[in-house]
Each structure stands twice: as C-alpha cells, then as structure tokens.
C-alpha cells in the first residue's frame, strides 16, 4: 500500500484538477452541463484513481487504477483541445495545463513500468 499524498504524480494531478476548475469557471454558462461537467469529472478522476489504486491490495490492482487515471488524462487533454477549438478559451490558458497533463501521463507510464518490474521480480520473471 502506498501513501498517495506523498506520490508526486498524485500531487501534480491535484494541482491540475484545481487549475482545471479555475479554467472551467471561465467557460460560458450554457456549457455548464456539457463540456464543463465532463472536464471537471476527468480532472477529478485522475488523482482519485491514483489514490484509489494506492489503497488496493496489490501492485497489479494499483496498475489497473493507474491505467484508468491515464485514460482520464487523455480524455481531459481532448476536452481542453476541444474547448480551445471552439474558441471557448485561449490557447495561452489551455496549453500549460495540457503540458502538465502530458507530464503526468509520462510519470504514470513510468510508475506503471516500475510496478510491473517489481511484480515480475516477485514472481521470478525478468
């Protein structure tokens, strides 16, 4: 079991979620139940799945939840690009968040790889 609050990937995902909430407050009210809802849901999903996976019984289960978090990361990137293409927000506002999401995704893949290596060592594979 991991202490998720100490995981750098969780901390960065939380920072992104806060920033995304700030961005979503700038979107038009008529998007409140559509794009805004989806964007917030994905932003919350990333650190939530990291936290949930850390509390599971095995590294294999943790990897599963990291995979879900990574899916939410790519979904959020897509939604932010859509908001930009719809001219709901400027690229200057969105791009730093997208860059942070790419960084979190890279961290996630590395973390999953290290967990997989740990699992393989435990069961005697190389």
PDB file of C-alpha atoms in Angstrom:
ATOM      1  CA  UNK A   1       0.000   0.000   0.000  1.00  0.00           C
ATOM      2  CA  UNK A   2       1.268   3.450  -0.942  1.00  0.00           C
ATOM      3  CA  UNK A   3       0.710   6.747   0.810  1.00  0.00           C
ATOM      4  CA  UNK A   4      -0.882   8.532  -2.116  1.00  0.00           C
ATOM      5  CA  UNK A   5      -0.477  12.003  -0.597  1.00  0.00           C
ATOM      6  CA  UNK A   6       3.297  11.571  -0.858  1.00  0.00           C
ATOM      7  CA  UNK A   7       3.216  10.480  -4.505  1.00  0.00           C
ATOM      8  CA  UNK A   8       4.480  13.255  -6.778  1.00  0.00           C
ATOM      9  CA  UNK A   9       2.126  12.097  -9.543  1.00  0.00           C
ATOM     10  CA  UNK A  10      -0.892  12.491  -7.221  1.00  0.00           C
ATOM     11  CA  UNK A  11       0.275  15.940  -6.083  1.00  0.00           C
ATOM     12  CA  UNK A  12       0.665  17.118  -9.689  1.00  0.00           C
ATOM     13  CA  UNK A  13      -2.720  15.641 -10.627  1.00  0.00           C
ATOM     14  CA  UNK A  14      -4.327  17.533  -7.728  1.00  0.00           C
ATOM     15  CA  UNK A  15      -2.715  20.789  -8.895  1.00  0.00           C
ATOM     16  CA  UNK A  16      -4.077  20.164 -12.385  1.00  0.00           C
ATOM     17  CA  UNK A  17      -7.572  19.478 -11.010  1.00  0.00           C
ATOM     18  CA  UNK A  18      -7.565  22.793  -9.144  1.00  0.00           C
ATOM     19  CA  UNK A  19      -6.367  24.625 -12.244  1.00  0.00           C
ATOM     20  CA  UNK A  20      -8.987  22.938 -14.428  1.00  0.00           C
ATOM     21  CA  UNK A  21     -11.715  24.044 -12.021  1.00  0.00           C
ATOM     22  CA  UNK A  22     -10.410  27.588 -12.378  1.00  0.00           C
ATOM     23  CA  UNK A  23     -10.419  27.298 -16.179  1.00  0.00           C
ATOM     24  CA  UNK A  24     -13.922  25.811 -16.227  1.00  0.00           C
ATOM     25  CA  UNK A  25     -15.240  28.809 -14.312  1.00  0.00           C
ATOM     26  CA  UNK A  26     -14.303  30.913 -17.370  1.00  0.00           C
ATOM     27  CA  UNK A  27     -16.380  28.821 -19.764  1.00  0.00           C
ATOM     28  CA  UNK A  28     -19.849  30.004 -20.805  1.00  0.00           C
ATOM     29  CA  UNK A  29     -22.748  29.008 -18.564  1.00  0.00           C
ATOM     30  CA  UNK A  30     -24.503  27.208 -21.414  1.00  0.00           C
ATOM     31  CA  UNK A  31     -21.702  24.621 -21.230  1.00  0.00           C
ATOM     32  CA  UNK A  32     -22.335  24.003 -17.522  1.00  0.00           C
ATOM     33  CA  UNK A  33     -23.965  20.603 -18.001  1.00  0.00           C
ATOM     34  CA  UNK A  34     -21.961  19.553 -21.036  1.00  0.00           C
ATOM     35  CA  UNK A  35     -18.290  20.289 -21.522  1.00  0.00           C
ATOM     36  CA  UNK A  36     -17.725  21.866 -18.097  1.00  0.00           C
ATOM     37  CA  UNK A  37     -19.182  18.811 -16.364  1.00  0.00           C
ATOM     38  CA  UNK A  38     -17.024  16.445 -18.433  1.00  0.00           C
ATOM     39  CA  UNK A  39     -13.862  18.490 -17.920  1.00  0.00           C
ATOM     40  CA  UNK A  40     -14.327  18.609 -14.149  1.00  0.00           C
ATOM     41  CA  UNK A  41     -15.190  14.919 -13.989  1.00  0.00           C
ATOM     42  CA  UNK A  42     -11.983  13.948 -15.800  1.00  0.00           C
ATOM     43  CA  UNK A  43      -9.850  16.333 -13.764  1.00  0.00           C
ATOM     44  CA  UNK A  44     -11.127  14.788 -10.522  1.00  0.00           C
ATOM     45  CA  UNK A  45     -10.825  11.254 -11.893  1.00  0.00           C
ATOM     46  CA  UNK A  46      -7.059  11.433 -12.355  1.00  0.00           C
ATOM     47  CA  UNK A  47      -5.947  11.964  -8.734  1.00  0.00           C
ATOM     48  CA  UNK A  48      -8.937   9.972  -7.443  1.00  0.00           C
ATOM     49  CA  UNK A  49      -7.927   6.850  -9.351  1.00  0.00           C
ATOM     50  CA  UNK A  50      -4.312   7.232  -8.276  1.00  0.00           C
ATOM     51  CA  UNK A  51      -5.486   7.433  -4.670  1.00  0.00           C
ATOM     52  CA  UNK A  52      -7.909   4.534  -5.019  1.00  0.00           C
ATOM     53  CA  UNK A  53      -5.301   2.327  -6.652  1.00  0.00           C
ATOM     54  CA  UNK A  54      -2.795   3.091  -3.921  1.00  0.00           C
ATOM     55  CA  UNK A  55      -5.219   1.695  -1.376  1.00  0.00           C
ATOM     56  CA  UNK A  56      -5.736  -1.594  -3.185  1.00  0.00           C
ATOM     57  CA  UNK A  57      -4.315  -4.916  -2.080  1.00  0.00           C
ATOM     58  CA  UNK A  58      -1.690  -5.406  -4.769  1.00  0.00           C
ATOM     59  CA  UNK A  59       0.565  -3.591  -7.182  1.00  0.00           C
ATOM     60  CA  UNK A  60      -1.307  -5.272 -10.035  1.00  0.00           C
ATOM     61  CA  UNK A  61      -4.557  -3.660  -8.847  1.00  0.00           C
ATOM     62  CA  UNK A  62      -2.727  -0.352  -8.449  1.00  0.00           C
ATOM     63  CA  UNK A  63      -1.550  -0.592 -12.066  1.00  0.00           C
ATOM     64  CA  UNK A  64      -5.167  -1.070 -13.167  1.00  0.00           C
ATOM     65  CA  UNK A  65      -6.217   2.187 -11.499  1.00  0.00           C
ATOM     66  CA  UNK A  66      -3.176   3.999 -12.876  1.00  0.00           C
ATOM     67  CA  UNK A  67      -4.378   2.886 -16.300  1.00  0.00           C
ATOM     68  CA  UNK A  68      -7.802   4.389 -15.622  1.00  0.00           C
ATOM     69  CA  UNK A  69      -6.135   7.617 -14.461  1.00  0.00           C
ATOM     70  CA  UNK A  70      -4.130   7.718 -17.677  1.00  0.00           C
ATOM     71  CA  UNK A  71      -7.291   7.253 -19.732  1.00  0.00           C
ATOM     72  CA  UNK A  72      -8.846  10.200 -17.904  1.00  0.00           C
ATOM     73  CA  UNK A  73      -5.692  12.206 -18.596  1.00  0.00           C
ATOM     74  CA  UNK A  74      -6.022  11.720 -22.347  1.00  0.00           C
ATOM     75  CA  UNK A  75      -9.754  12.357 -22.196  1.00  0.00           C
ATOM     76  CA  UNK A  76      -9.129  15.654 -20.404  1.00  0.00           C
ATOM     77  CA  UNK A  77      -6.489  16.675 -22.942  1.00  0.00           C
ATOM     78  CA  UNK A  78      -9.038  16.043 -25.702  1.00  0.00           C
ATOM     79  CA  UNK A  79     -11.711  18.105 -23.950  1.00  0.00           C
ATOM     80  CA  UNK A  80      -9.329  21.008 -23.371  1.00  0.00           C
ATOM     81  CA  UNK A  81      -8.308  20.951 -27.036  1.00  0.00           C
ATOM     82  CA  UNK A  82     -11.996  20.940 -27.960  1.00  0.00           C
ATOM     83  CA  UNK A  83     -12.657  23.954 -25.726  1.00  0.00           C
ATOM     84  CA  UNK A  84      -9.782  25.735 -27.458  1.00  0.00           C
ATOM     85  CA  UNK A  85     -11.011  24.786 -30.944  1.00  0.00           C
ATOM     86  CA  UNK A  86     -14.495  26.007 -30.060  1.00  0.00           C
ATOM     87  CA  UNK A  87     -12.846  29.288 -29.016  1.00  0.00           C
ATOM     88  CA  UNK A  88     -14.237  28.995 -25.503  1.00  0.00           C
ATOM     89  CA  UNK A  89     -10.766  29.579 -24.036  1.00  0.00           C
ATOM     90  CA  UNK A  90      -7.452  30.781 -25.400  1.00  0.00           C
ATOM     91  CA  UNK A  91      -4.531  28.553 -26.236  1.00  0.00           C
ATOM     92  CA  UNK A  92      -2.391  30.548 -23.787  1.00  0.00           C
ATOM     93  CA  UNK A  93      -4.688  29.448 -20.978  1.00  0.00           C
ATOM     94  CA  UNK A  94      -5.011  25.806 -22.040  1.00  0.00           C
ATOM     95  CA  UNK A  95      -1.538  24.861 -23.275  1.00  0.00           C
ATOM     96  CA  UNK A  96       0.275  24.946 -19.897  1.00  0.00           C
ATOM     97  CA  UNK A  97      -2.367  22.592 -18.475  1.00  0.00           C
ATOM     98  CA  UNK A  98      -2.047  20.262 -21.456  1.00  0.00           C
ATOM     99  CA  UNK A  99       1.730  20.256 -20.947  1.00  0.00           C
ATOM    100  CA  UNK A 100       1.243  19.336 -17.293  1.00  0.00           C
ATOM    101  CA  UNK A 101      -1.151  16.537 -18.294  1.00  0.00           C
ATOM    102  CA  UNK A 102       1.431  15.126 -20.709  1.00  0.00           C
ATOM    103  CA  UNK A 103       3.988  15.219 -17.885  1.00  0.00           C
ATOM    104  CA  UNK A 104       1.594  13.381 -15.548  1.00  0.00           C
ATOM    105  CA  UNK A 105       0.922  10.807 -18.266  1.00  0.00           C
ATOM    106  CA  UNK A 106       4.648  10.203 -18.725  1.00  0.00           C
ATOM    107  CA  UNK A 107       5.077   9.864 -14.969  1.00  0.00           C
ATOM    108  CA  UNK A 108       2.143   7.448 -14.909  1.00  0.00           C
ATOM    109  CA  UNK A 109       3.627   5.211 -17.627  1.00  0.00           C
ATOM    110  CA  UNK A 110       6.976   5.179 -15.784  1.00  0.00           C
ATOM    111  CA  UNK A 111       5.283   4.352 -12.493  1.00  0.00           C
ATOM    112  CA  UNK A 112       3.319   1.524 -14.108  1.00  0.00           C
ATOM    113  CA  UNK A 113       6.525   0.171 -15.646  1.00  0.00           C
ATOM    114  CA  UNK A 114       8.280   0.197 -12.255  1.00  0.00           C
ATOM    115  CA  UNK A 115       5.333  -1.581 -10.629  1.00  0.00           C
ATOM    116  CA  UNK A 116       5.339  -4.172 -13.422  1.00  0.00           C
ATOM    117  CA  UNK A 117       9.071  -4.723 -12.934  1.00  0.00           C
ATOM    118  CA  UNK A 118       8.501  -5.158  -9.201  1.00  0.00           C
ATOM    119  CA  UNK A 119       5.727  -7.685  -9.842  1.00  0.00           C
ATOM    120  CA  UNK A 120       7.906  -9.606 -12.308  1.00  0.00           C
ATOM    121  CA  UNK A 121      10.801  -9.766  -9.815  1.00  0.00           C
ATOM    122  CA  UNK A 122       8.429 -11.044  -7.146  1.00  0.00           C
ATOM    123  CA  UNK A 123       7.207 -13.895  -9.335  1.00  0.00           C
ATOM    124  CA  UNK A 124      10.680 -14.651 -10.712  1.00  0.00           C
ATOM    125  CA  UNK A 125      10.385 -13.219 -14.229  1.00  0.00           C
ATOM    126  CA  UNK A 126      12.901 -10.886 -15.792  1.00  0.00           C
TER     127      UNK A 126
END
